[in-house]
């Protein structure tokens, strides 16, 4: 891996090494860390927090983006195990529902304060949730609280009354509503997004945009024995190879390379360790069911049958494999072999049938400019080009254009995206429900909507399992999306960094990190 670096890369790494060399040692807090603790973790991410770190305006909540920074500064009320989808408490104490699932009671710990000295109590949670719900906030999370009434029941209890039952609402809280900010700081600082105040294990000390963010230990963290570290320093490098090289050369302790699983083998061969979790979802083809040619089920089925997903996964991301289910192998909902296997002969028959009616099946694959997505588009163009009745073009978009064309206007035919499904709620529901927030495919099926509803309101594990298996079967039949590569969030790290636990879509629990050097 190191042999592939260029002189420019070496210069960049040297500059970063100089930048981080002055960031080690004691954070200057009045109380030191617990015995046997201390030190600094230098972590390399892919992008800076371009819109700040306001929980109501989450933008890039991925492990290589804002999710890790948010987890360190705010902590989490509750968190989800990346592999199993199980919900656990952190700043919160308990989260329970009535039998119907339309009334939830959140109980908070009584010893949690924000780093400005104000309490993280029921009023603070209500303030944050009401702010997300307020149309003037224009929060992308507003849908998560649509139809929910938030009230307090004493100083440390929050009641959430839902207009529709949802026995999986705890997962929604743990994945999308877990970050709580200081109401006092929000009210007093118009630039709060760039001066975040939370109750997490660390607090912001310095932020040099597009370069470095330094966090120092929160000496008033509710767990007196944590965090173990004095300091966390985030560095920003867009190239995943450069991120890995920083760890391999000892200039960083951990890095999130991003979407490509091929870096795992390279990292391990260079003596690094890998913390990972096999979640559901993954790289998916998104077929726009509201535009030709994929408004015709036959065209979608033809794509499904024409693609050997095992081959595609190995080409676009060497060393990876295709998923056999929408859900991860450790999920309670996992059923191997639900997704339809390829069949070139059937695919050719469908393509020929469509071509006889309206000419060749012609479409454009619209993807972001990073390597995994471009390789996916090129794979589709190459393999589908082997069929006489198919014509495929490629459109590579920058992030702003992708956001507008695919996510906002939904003016595309086929795109390639990554969808995490550690639990059906909320990501799978957002993807497949008729009014789902990330249903860019324009897909609508009353049976799927009903199955999702049945899963949310099921009162037994067996009922919930049947409902979500029905969703998976209908997706395999109607192909609004086609999973082509398994999902495995991961962080590479030096052997000296310990205590890495992945939560949610793959960010870390920062009060558990330790350095042994």
Coordinates of C-alpha atoms in Angstrom, one line a residue:
X1 CA 0.0 0.0 0.0
X2 CA 2.7 2.5 0.9
X3 CA 4.6 1.7 -2.2
X4 CA 1.7 3.1 -4.3
X5 CA 2.1 6.6 -2.8
X6 CA 3.4 9.5 -5.0
X7 CA 5.7 12.4 -4.1
X8 CA 2.6 14.6 -3.7
X9 CA 1.1 12.1 -1.3
X10 CA 4.3 12.0 0.7
X11 CA 4.4 15.8 0.9
X12 CA 0.8 15.9 2.0
X13 CA 1.3 13.2 4.7
X14 CA 4.4 15.0 5.9
X15 CA 2.4 18.2 6.3
X16 CA -0.3 16.5 8.2
X17 CA 2.3 14.8 10.4
X18 CA 3.6 18.2 11.4
X19 CA 0.0 19.4 12.0
X20 CA -0.8 16.5 14.4
X21 CA 2.6 16.4 16.1
X22 CA 1.7 19.3 18.3
X23 CA -1.7 17.9 19.3
X24 CA -0.7 15.2 21.6
X25 CA -0.4 15.0 25.4
X26 CA -2.7 16.3 28.2
X27 CA -5.7 18.3 27.1
X28 CA -5.3 20.8 29.9
X29 CA -8.4 19.8 31.9
X30 CA -8.6 20.4 35.6
X31 CA -9.3 16.7 36.3
X32 CA -7.2 14.0 34.7
X33 CA -8.4 10.8 33.1
X34 CA -8.8 7.6 35.1
X35 CA -5.6 5.7 36.0
X36 CA -4.1 3.9 33.1
X37 CA -5.8 6.2 30.6
X38 CA -5.0 9.3 28.6
X39 CA -3.4 10.0 25.3
X40 CA -4.8 11.1 21.9
X41 CA -6.6 9.3 19.0
X42 CA -6.0 10.8 15.6
X43 CA -8.8 9.8 13.2
X44 CA -8.9 10.4 9.5
X45 CA -12.3 11.1 7.9
X46 CA -13.3 11.7 4.3
X47 CA -15.2 15.0 4.5
X48 CA -15.5 18.0 6.7
X49 CA -18.7 19.0 8.4
X50 CA -19.7 21.3 5.6
X51 CA -22.9 22.5 7.2
X52 CA -21.7 22.5 10.8
X53 CA -22.7 20.1 13.6
X54 CA -26.3 21.1 14.5
X55 CA -28.3 17.9 15.2
X56 CA -31.4 19.4 13.6
X57 CA -29.5 19.9 10.3
X58 CA -27.7 16.7 9.9
X59 CA -26.2 16.5 6.4
X60 CA -23.6 13.8 6.0
X61 CA -24.4 11.3 8.7
X62 CA -22.0 8.6 7.6
X63 CA -19.0 7.2 9.4
X64 CA -16.5 9.1 7.1
X65 CA -18.5 12.3 7.5
X66 CA -20.4 13.8 10.4
X67 CA -21.5 10.7 12.4
X68 CA -18.2 10.2 14.2
X69 CA -17.8 13.9 15.1
X70 CA -21.4 14.0 16.4
X71 CA -21.1 10.9 18.5
X72 CA -18.0 12.3 20.2
X73 CA -19.4 15.7 20.9
X74 CA -23.1 14.9 21.7
X75 CA -22.9 11.3 22.8
X76 CA -26.1 9.3 22.1
X77 CA -29.3 9.0 24.0
X78 CA -29.5 5.5 22.7
X79 CA -27.5 3.6 20.2
X80 CA -28.0 0.6 17.8
X81 CA -25.6 -2.3 17.4
X82 CA -24.5 -2.1 13.8
X83 CA -24.6 -5.9 13.3
X84 CA -27.7 -7.0 15.3
X85 CA -29.9 -3.9 15.2
X86 CA -30.3 -4.1 19.0
X87 CA -31.0 -0.8 20.9
X88 CA -28.8 0.1 23.9
X89 CA -28.8 3.1 26.3
X90 CA -26.0 5.6 26.7
X91 CA -27.1 9.1 27.9
X92 CA -30.6 7.9 28.2
X93 CA -31.6 5.3 30.8
X94 CA -34.6 3.4 29.3
X95 CA -37.1 3.6 26.4
X96 CA -40.3 1.7 26.7
X97 CA -43.7 1.6 24.9
X98 CA -47.2 0.6 25.7
X99 CA -48.6 -2.6 24.2
X100 CA -49.9 -0.8 21.1
X101 CA -46.7 1.0 20.4
X102 CA -48.3 4.5 20.2
X103 CA -47.1 5.8 23.5
X104 CA -43.4 5.8 24.4
X105 CA -41.7 6.8 27.6
X106 CA -38.0 7.9 27.6
X107 CA -36.3 8.0 31.0
X108 CA -33.1 10.0 31.2
X109 CA -30.2 9.7 33.6
X110 CA -30.2 12.3 36.3
X111 CA -26.5 13.0 36.3
X112 CA -25.9 14.2 32.7
X113 CA -24.9 17.8 31.9
X114 CA -24.0 19.6 28.7
X115 CA -20.5 21.0 28.6
X116 CA -21.9 24.5 29.3
X117 CA -23.1 23.2 32.7
X118 CA -26.8 23.1 31.9
X119 CA -28.8 19.8 32.5
X120 CA -29.7 17.3 29.8
X121 CA -33.2 16.8 31.1
X122 CA -36.6 16.2 29.7
X123 CA -37.1 19.9 28.8
X124 CA -33.8 19.7 26.8
X125 CA -35.0 16.7 24.8
X126 CA -38.4 18.3 24.2
X127 CA -36.7 21.5 23.0
X128 CA -34.6 19.6 20.5
X129 CA -37.5 17.5 19.2
X130 CA -39.8 20.5 18.9
X131 CA -37.2 22.4 17.1
X132 CA -36.8 19.5 14.6
X133 CA -40.6 19.4 14.1
X134 CA -40.8 23.2 13.6
X135 CA -41.3 23.9 9.8
X136 CA -39.1 27.0 10.2
X137 CA -36.2 24.8 11.1
X138 CA -36.5 22.9 7.8
X139 CA -34.9 19.9 9.5
X140 CA -34.3 16.8 7.3
X141 CA -35.3 14.8 10.3
X142 CA -38.8 16.3 10.6
X143 CA -40.4 13.2 9.0
X144 CA -39.0 11.1 11.9
X145 CA -41.3 13.0 14.3
X146 CA -44.2 13.5 11.9
X147 CA -47.4 12.9 13.9
X148 CA -45.5 12.7 17.2
X149 CA -46.5 14.8 20.2
X150 CA -43.6 15.4 22.7
X151 CA -44.3 16.2 26.3
X152 CA -42.5 16.0 29.7
X153 CA -43.5 13.9 32.6
X154 CA -41.3 15.2 35.4
X155 CA -37.7 16.4 35.1
X156 CA -36.2 13.3 33.6
X157 CA -39.0 11.6 31.6
X158 CA -40.2 12.4 28.1
X159 CA -43.5 11.1 26.6
X160 CA -43.8 10.6 22.9
X161 CA -47.4 10.1 21.7
X162 CA -47.6 8.8 18.1
X163 CA -50.6 9.2 15.8
X164 CA -49.8 5.7 14.4
X165 CA -48.4 2.8 16.4
X166 CA -44.8 1.9 15.9
X167 CA -43.2 -0.7 18.1
X168 CA -39.9 0.0 16.4
X169 CA -39.8 3.7 17.3
X170 CA -36.9 3.0 19.7
X171 CA -34.8 2.2 16.6
X172 CA -35.8 5.5 15.0
X173 CA -34.7 7.4 18.1
X174 CA -31.4 5.5 18.3
X175 CA -30.5 6.0 14.7
X176 CA -31.9 9.4 13.8
X177 CA -32.8 11.3 17.0
X178 CA -30.0 10.4 19.4
X179 CA -28.1 13.6 19.4
X180 CA -29.3 16.3 21.9
X181 CA -27.8 19.8 21.9
X182 CA -27.8 22.4 24.7
X183 CA -30.9 24.5 24.4
X184 CA -29.1 27.4 26.1
X185 CA -26.3 27.3 23.6
X186 CA -28.7 27.2 20.6
X187 CA -30.7 30.2 22.0
X188 CA -27.6 32.3 22.7
X189 CA -25.3 31.5 19.7
X190 CA -26.6 32.2 16.2
X191 CA -23.6 30.3 14.9
X192 CA -24.2 27.3 17.1
X193 CA -23.7 24.8 14.2
X194 CA -20.0 25.8 14.2
X195 CA -19.7 26.0 18.0
X196 CA -21.6 22.8 19.0
X197 CA -22.3 22.1 22.7
X198 CA -23.3 18.6 23.7
X199 CA -23.1 16.2 26.6
X200 CA -20.8 13.7 25.0
X201 CA -17.4 12.4 26.1
X202 CA -15.6 15.2 24.3
X203 CA -16.0 18.9 23.6
X204 CA -14.8 21.1 20.7
X205 CA -11.4 22.8 21.3
X206 CA -10.3 23.8 17.8
X207 CA -11.7 23.6 14.2
X208 CA -9.6 24.5 11.2
X209 CA -12.0 23.9 8.2
X210 CA -11.1 21.2 5.7
X211 CA -8.1 20.3 7.8
X212 CA -8.3 19.5 11.5
X213 CA -10.8 19.4 14.3
X214 CA -9.6 18.9 17.9
X215 CA -11.8 17.7 20.7
X216 CA -10.7 17.5 24.4
X217 CA -11.9 15.3 27.2
X218 CA -15.2 16.3 28.8
X219 CA -14.2 16.2 32.5
X220 CA -17.8 16.4 33.6
X221 CA -19.0 13.4 31.5
X222 CA -21.6 11.5 33.3
X223 CA -19.4 8.4 33.6
X224 CA -16.6 9.5 35.9
X225 CA -14.3 6.7 34.7
X226 CA -14.7 7.7 31.1
X227 CA -13.7 8.8 28.5
X228 CA -10.3 7.1 28.6
X229 CA -8.7 9.5 26.1
X230 CA -7.5 13.1 26.7
X231 CA -8.1 14.2 23.1
X232 CA -9.4 13.2 19.7
X233 CA -8.1 14.9 16.6
X234 CA -10.0 14.5 13.3
X235 CA -8.1 15.0 10.0
X236 CA -9.8 15.4 6.7
X237 CA -8.5 13.6 3.5
X238 CA -10.8 13.0 0.6
X239 CA -8.8 10.1 -1.0
X240 CA -9.5 6.8 0.8
X241 CA -6.0 5.5 0.0
X242 CA -4.4 8.5 1.6
X243 CA -6.6 7.9 4.7
X244 CA -5.3 4.4 4.9
X245 CA -1.8 5.4 4.4
X246 CA -1.9 7.8 7.3
X247 CA -2.6 4.8 9.6
X248 CA -0.1 2.6 7.9
X249 CA 2.7 5.1 8.3
X250 CA 1.8 5.8 12.0
X251 CA 0.6 9.4 11.4
X252 CA -2.9 8.5 12.4
X253 CA -4.5 5.9 14.7
X254 CA -7.7 5.2 12.7
X255 CA -9.3 6.0 9.4
X256 CA -12.7 5.4 7.8
X257 CA -11.8 4.6 4.2
X258 CA -15.4 4.9 3.0
X259 CA -17.5 2.6 0.9
X260 CA -15.0 0.2 -0.6
X261 CA -14.4 -3.1 1.2
X262 CA -11.2 -3.8 -0.8
X263 CA -9.2 -1.7 1.7
X264 CA -9.8 -4.2 4.4
X265 CA -7.4 -6.8 3.0
X266 CA -4.8 -4.1 2.2
X267 CA -5.0 -2.7 5.7
X268 CA -4.6 -6.1 7.3
X269 CA -1.7 -7.0 5.1
X270 CA 0.0 -3.7 6.2
X271 CA -0.3 -4.8 9.9
X272 CA -3.4 -2.7 10.7
X273 CA -6.5 -3.9 12.5
X274 CA -10.1 -3.7 11.3
X275 CA -13.3 -3.1 13.3
X276 CA -16.3 -4.1 11.2
X277 CA -19.9 -5.2 11.3
X278 CA -22.0 -7.0 8.7
X279 CA -25.1 -4.9 8.3
X280 CA -27.9 -5.3 5.8
X281 CA -28.4 -3.3 2.6
X282 CA -25.3 -2.2 0.7
X283 CA -24.7 -1.0 -2.8
X284 CA -28.0 -1.0 -4.6
X285 CA -29.2 -0.2 -8.1
X286 CA -32.1 2.2 -7.8
X287 CA -34.5 1.9 -10.7
X288 CA -36.8 4.8 -11.3
X289 CA -40.2 3.2 -11.5
X290 CA -41.8 6.6 -12.5
X291 CA -39.8 6.9 -15.8
X292 CA -39.3 4.8 -18.9
X293 CA -38.0 2.2 -19.3
X294 CA -38.2 1.2 -15.7
X295 CA -41.9 2.1 -15.3
X296 CA -42.3 -1.3 -17.0
X297 CA -41.8 -4.2 -14.5
X298 CA -40.4 -6.3 -17.4
X299 CA -37.5 -3.9 -17.8
X300 CA -36.7 -4.1 -14.1
X301 CA -36.9 -7.8 -14.1
X302 CA -34.7 -8.0 -17.1
X303 CA -32.0 -6.0 -15.3
X304 CA -32.3 -8.3 -12.3
X305 CA -32.0 -11.4 -14.4
X306 CA -29.1 -10.1 -16.5
X307 CA -26.8 -9.2 -13.7
X308 CA -24.7 -11.8 -11.9
X309 CA -24.4 -9.9 -8.6
X310 CA -21.6 -12.1 -7.3
X311 CA -19.5 -11.2 -10.4
X312 CA -20.5 -7.5 -10.2
X313 CA -19.5 -7.3 -6.5
X314 CA -16.1 -8.9 -7.2
X315 CA -15.4 -6.5 -10.0
X316 CA -16.6 -3.2 -8.5
X317 CA -15.1 -3.9 -5.1
X318 CA -12.5 -6.8 -5.2
X319 CA -12.9 -9.2 -2.2
X320 CA -16.5 -8.3 -1.5
X321 CA -19.6 -10.4 -2.3
X322 CA -23.2 -10.0 -3.2
X323 CA -25.9 -10.1 -0.4
X324 CA -28.4 -12.9 -0.3
X325 CA -30.9 -10.9 1.7
X326 CA -31.9 -7.2 2.3
X327 CA -30.9 -7.8 6.0
X328 CA -27.5 -8.5 7.5
X329 CA -26.4 -12.0 8.4
X330 CA -26.7 -11.2 12.1
X331 CA -30.1 -9.7 11.8
X332 CA -33.1 -11.5 13.2
X333 CA -34.8 -10.9 9.9
X334 CA -32.1 -12.5 7.7
X335 CA -33.4 -15.1 5.3
X336 CA -30.7 -16.5 2.9
X337 CA -31.5 -16.8 -0.7
X338 CA -34.6 -14.5 -0.9
X339 CA -33.1 -12.3 -3.6
X340 CA -33.5 -13.6 -7.1
X341 CA -30.5 -15.1 -8.9
X342 CA -29.5 -14.1 -12.4
X343 CA -30.7 -16.0 -15.6
X344 CA -29.3 -14.6 -18.8
X345 CA -31.7 -16.6 -21.0
X346 CA -34.7 -15.2 -19.3
X347 CA -33.2 -11.7 -19.4
X348 CA -32.6 -11.9 -23.1
X349 CA -36.1 -13.0 -23.7
X350 CA -37.5 -10.0 -21.8
X351 CA -35.1 -7.5 -23.5
X352 CA -36.1 -8.9 -26.9
X353 CA -39.8 -8.7 -26.0
X354 CA -39.4 -5.0 -25.0
X355 CA -37.3 -4.2 -28.0
X356 CA -39.9 -5.6 -30.4
X357 CA -42.5 -3.3 -28.9
X358 CA -40.6 0.0 -28.5
X359 CA -37.1 -0.5 -29.7
X360 CA -34.0 -1.2 -27.6
X361 CA -34.2 -0.7 -23.8
X362 CA -32.2 2.6 -23.5
X363 CA -31.3 4.3 -20.3
X364 CA -28.6 6.3 -18.5
X365 CA -26.9 5.4 -15.3
X366 CA -26.4 8.5 -13.1
X367 CA -23.7 8.1 -10.4
X368 CA -21.4 10.2 -8.2
X369 CA -17.8 10.6 -9.3
X370 CA -16.1 8.3 -6.7
X371 CA -14.5 5.1 -7.9
X372 CA -17.0 2.5 -6.6
X373 CA -20.0 4.1 -8.2
X374 CA -18.2 4.8 -11.5
X375 CA -17.0 1.2 -11.7
X376 CA -20.6 0.1 -11.0
X377 CA -21.8 2.2 -13.9
X378 CA -19.1 0.9 -16.2
X379 CA -19.9 -2.7 -15.2
X380 CA -23.5 -2.2 -16.1
X381 CA -22.6 -0.7 -19.4
X382 CA -20.2 -3.5 -20.3
X383 CA -22.3 -6.5 -19.2
X384 CA -25.7 -5.2 -20.4
X385 CA -24.1 -4.1 -23.7
X386 CA -23.7 -7.8 -24.4
X387 CA -27.5 -7.9 -25.1
X388 CA -28.7 -6.8 -28.5
X389 CA -31.7 -5.0 -27.1
X390 CA -30.0 -2.8 -24.6
X391 CA -28.3 0.6 -24.8
X392 CA -26.6 2.1 -21.7
X393 CA -25.1 5.5 -21.2
X394 CA -23.2 6.8 -18.2
X395 CA -23.7 10.2 -16.5
X396 CA -21.1 11.1 -13.8
X397 CA -22.3 13.9 -11.5
X398 CA -20.6 16.0 -8.8
X399 CA -22.3 16.0 -5.4
X400 CA -24.3 19.1 -5.9
X401 CA -25.7 17.9 -9.3
X402 CA -26.4 14.5 -7.9
X403 CA -28.3 16.0 -5.0
X404 CA -30.4 18.1 -7.3
X405 CA -31.0 15.6 -10.1
X406 CA -31.4 12.3 -8.3
X407 CA -32.4 13.2 -4.7
X408 CA -34.4 16.4 -5.2
X409 CA -35.9 16.3 -8.7
X410 CA -35.7 12.5 -9.1
X411 CA -35.0 13.0 -12.8
X412 CA -33.0 9.9 -13.5
X413 CA -33.5 6.4 -14.8
X414 CA -31.0 4.3 -12.9
X415 CA -28.6 5.3 -10.1
X416 CA -26.3 3.5 -7.8
X417 CA -26.4 4.3 -4.1
X418 CA -25.5 2.8 -0.7
X419 CA -28.3 2.0 1.7
X420 CA -27.7 0.8 5.3
X421 CA -30.3 -1.6 6.7
X422 CA -29.1 -2.7 10.2
X423 CA -32.8 -2.7 11.1
X424 CA -35.9 -2.3 8.9
X425 CA -36.8 0.8 10.8
X426 CA -36.2 3.5 9.8
X427 CA -34.0 3.1 6.7
X428 CA -35.9 0.4 4.8
X429 CA -39.2 2.1 5.5
X430 CA -37.8 5.4 4.2
X431 CA -36.6 3.6 1.1
X432 CA -39.6 1.6 0.1
X433 CA -42.8 3.3 1.6
X434 CA -44.8 5.2 -1.0
X435 CA -44.0 8.5 0.8
X436 CA -40.6 7.4 2.0
X437 CA -38.0 10.1 2.5
X438 CA -35.4 8.3 0.4
X439 CA -37.8 6.6 -2.0
X440 CA -36.1 8.3 -5.0
X441 CA -37.4 5.5 -7.3
X442 CA -41.0 6.7 -7.1
X443 CA -42.0 3.2 -6.0
X444 CA -45.5 2.6 -4.7
X445 CA -47.0 -0.7 -3.7
X446 CA -49.9 -0.9 -1.2
X447 CA -48.8 -4.4 -0.2
X448 CA -45.3 -3.1 0.7
X449 CA -46.8 -0.2 2.6
X450 CA -49.0 -2.6 4.5
X451 CA -46.2 -5.0 5.3
X452 CA -44.1 -2.1 6.6
X453 CA -47.0 -1.0 8.7
X454 CA -47.5 -4.6 10.0
X455 CA -43.9 -4.7 10.9
X456 CA -44.1 -1.5 12.9
X457 CA -47.2 -2.5 14.8
X458 CA -46.5 -6.2 15.3
X459 CA -46.7 -7.3 18.9
X460 CA -44.7 -10.5 18.5
X461 CA -41.3 -11.3 17.0
X462 CA -43.0 -13.9 14.7
X463 CA -45.5 -11.4 13.3
X464 CA -42.7 -8.8 12.8
X465 CA -40.5 -11.4 11.0
X466 CA -43.4 -12.4 8.7
X467 CA -44.0 -8.8 7.8
X468 CA -40.5 -7.9 6.9
X469 CA -40.0 -11.1 5.0
X470 CA -43.0 -10.1 3.0
X471 CA -41.3 -6.8 2.2
X472 CA -38.2 -8.6 1.0
X473 CA -40.2 -11.0 -1.2
X474 CA -42.1 -8.1 -2.8
X475 CA -38.9 -6.3 -3.5
X476 CA -37.5 -9.4 -5.2
X477 CA -40.6 -9.6 -7.3
X478 CA -40.9 -5.9 -8.3
X479 CA -37.3 -4.8 -8.3
X480 CA -37.5 -1.1 -7.3
X481 CA -33.9 -1.7 -6.0
X482 CA -31.4 -4.4 -6.6
X483 CA -28.7 -5.0 -4.0
X484 CA -25.4 -5.9 -5.6
X485 CA -22.8 -5.7 -2.9
X486 CA -23.0 -6.5 0.8
X487 CA -22.6 -3.8 3.4
X488 CA -19.9 -3.8 6.0
X489 CA -19.1 -0.6 7.8
X490 CA -15.6 -0.6 9.1
X491 CA -12.8 1.4 10.6
X492 CA -9.1 0.5 10.1
X493 CA -6.9 1.3 13.1
X494 CA -3.5 0.7 14.5
X495 CA -3.0 -2.1 17.1
X496 CA -2.4 0.6 19.7
X497 CA -6.0 1.9 19.5
X498 CA -8.4 -0.4 21.4
X499 CA -12.1 -0.4 22.4
X500 CA -13.6 0.2 18.9
X501 CA -17.4 -0.6 19.0
X502 CA -19.4 0.2 15.9
X503 CA -22.9 1.7 16.3
X504 CA -25.6 2.8 13.9
X505 CA -24.3 3.0 10.3
X506 CA -20.7 2.4 11.5
X507 CA -19.5 5.3 13.7
X508 CA -17.8 4.7 17.0
X509 CA -18.7 4.8 20.7
X510 CA -16.1 7.4 21.9
X511 CA -16.2 6.8 25.6
X512 CA -14.7 3.3 25.0
X513 CA -11.6 4.2 23.0
X514 CA -8.2 3.7 24.5
X515 CA -4.6 3.9 23.3
X516 CA -2.0 1.5 24.7
X517 CA 1.2 3.2 23.5

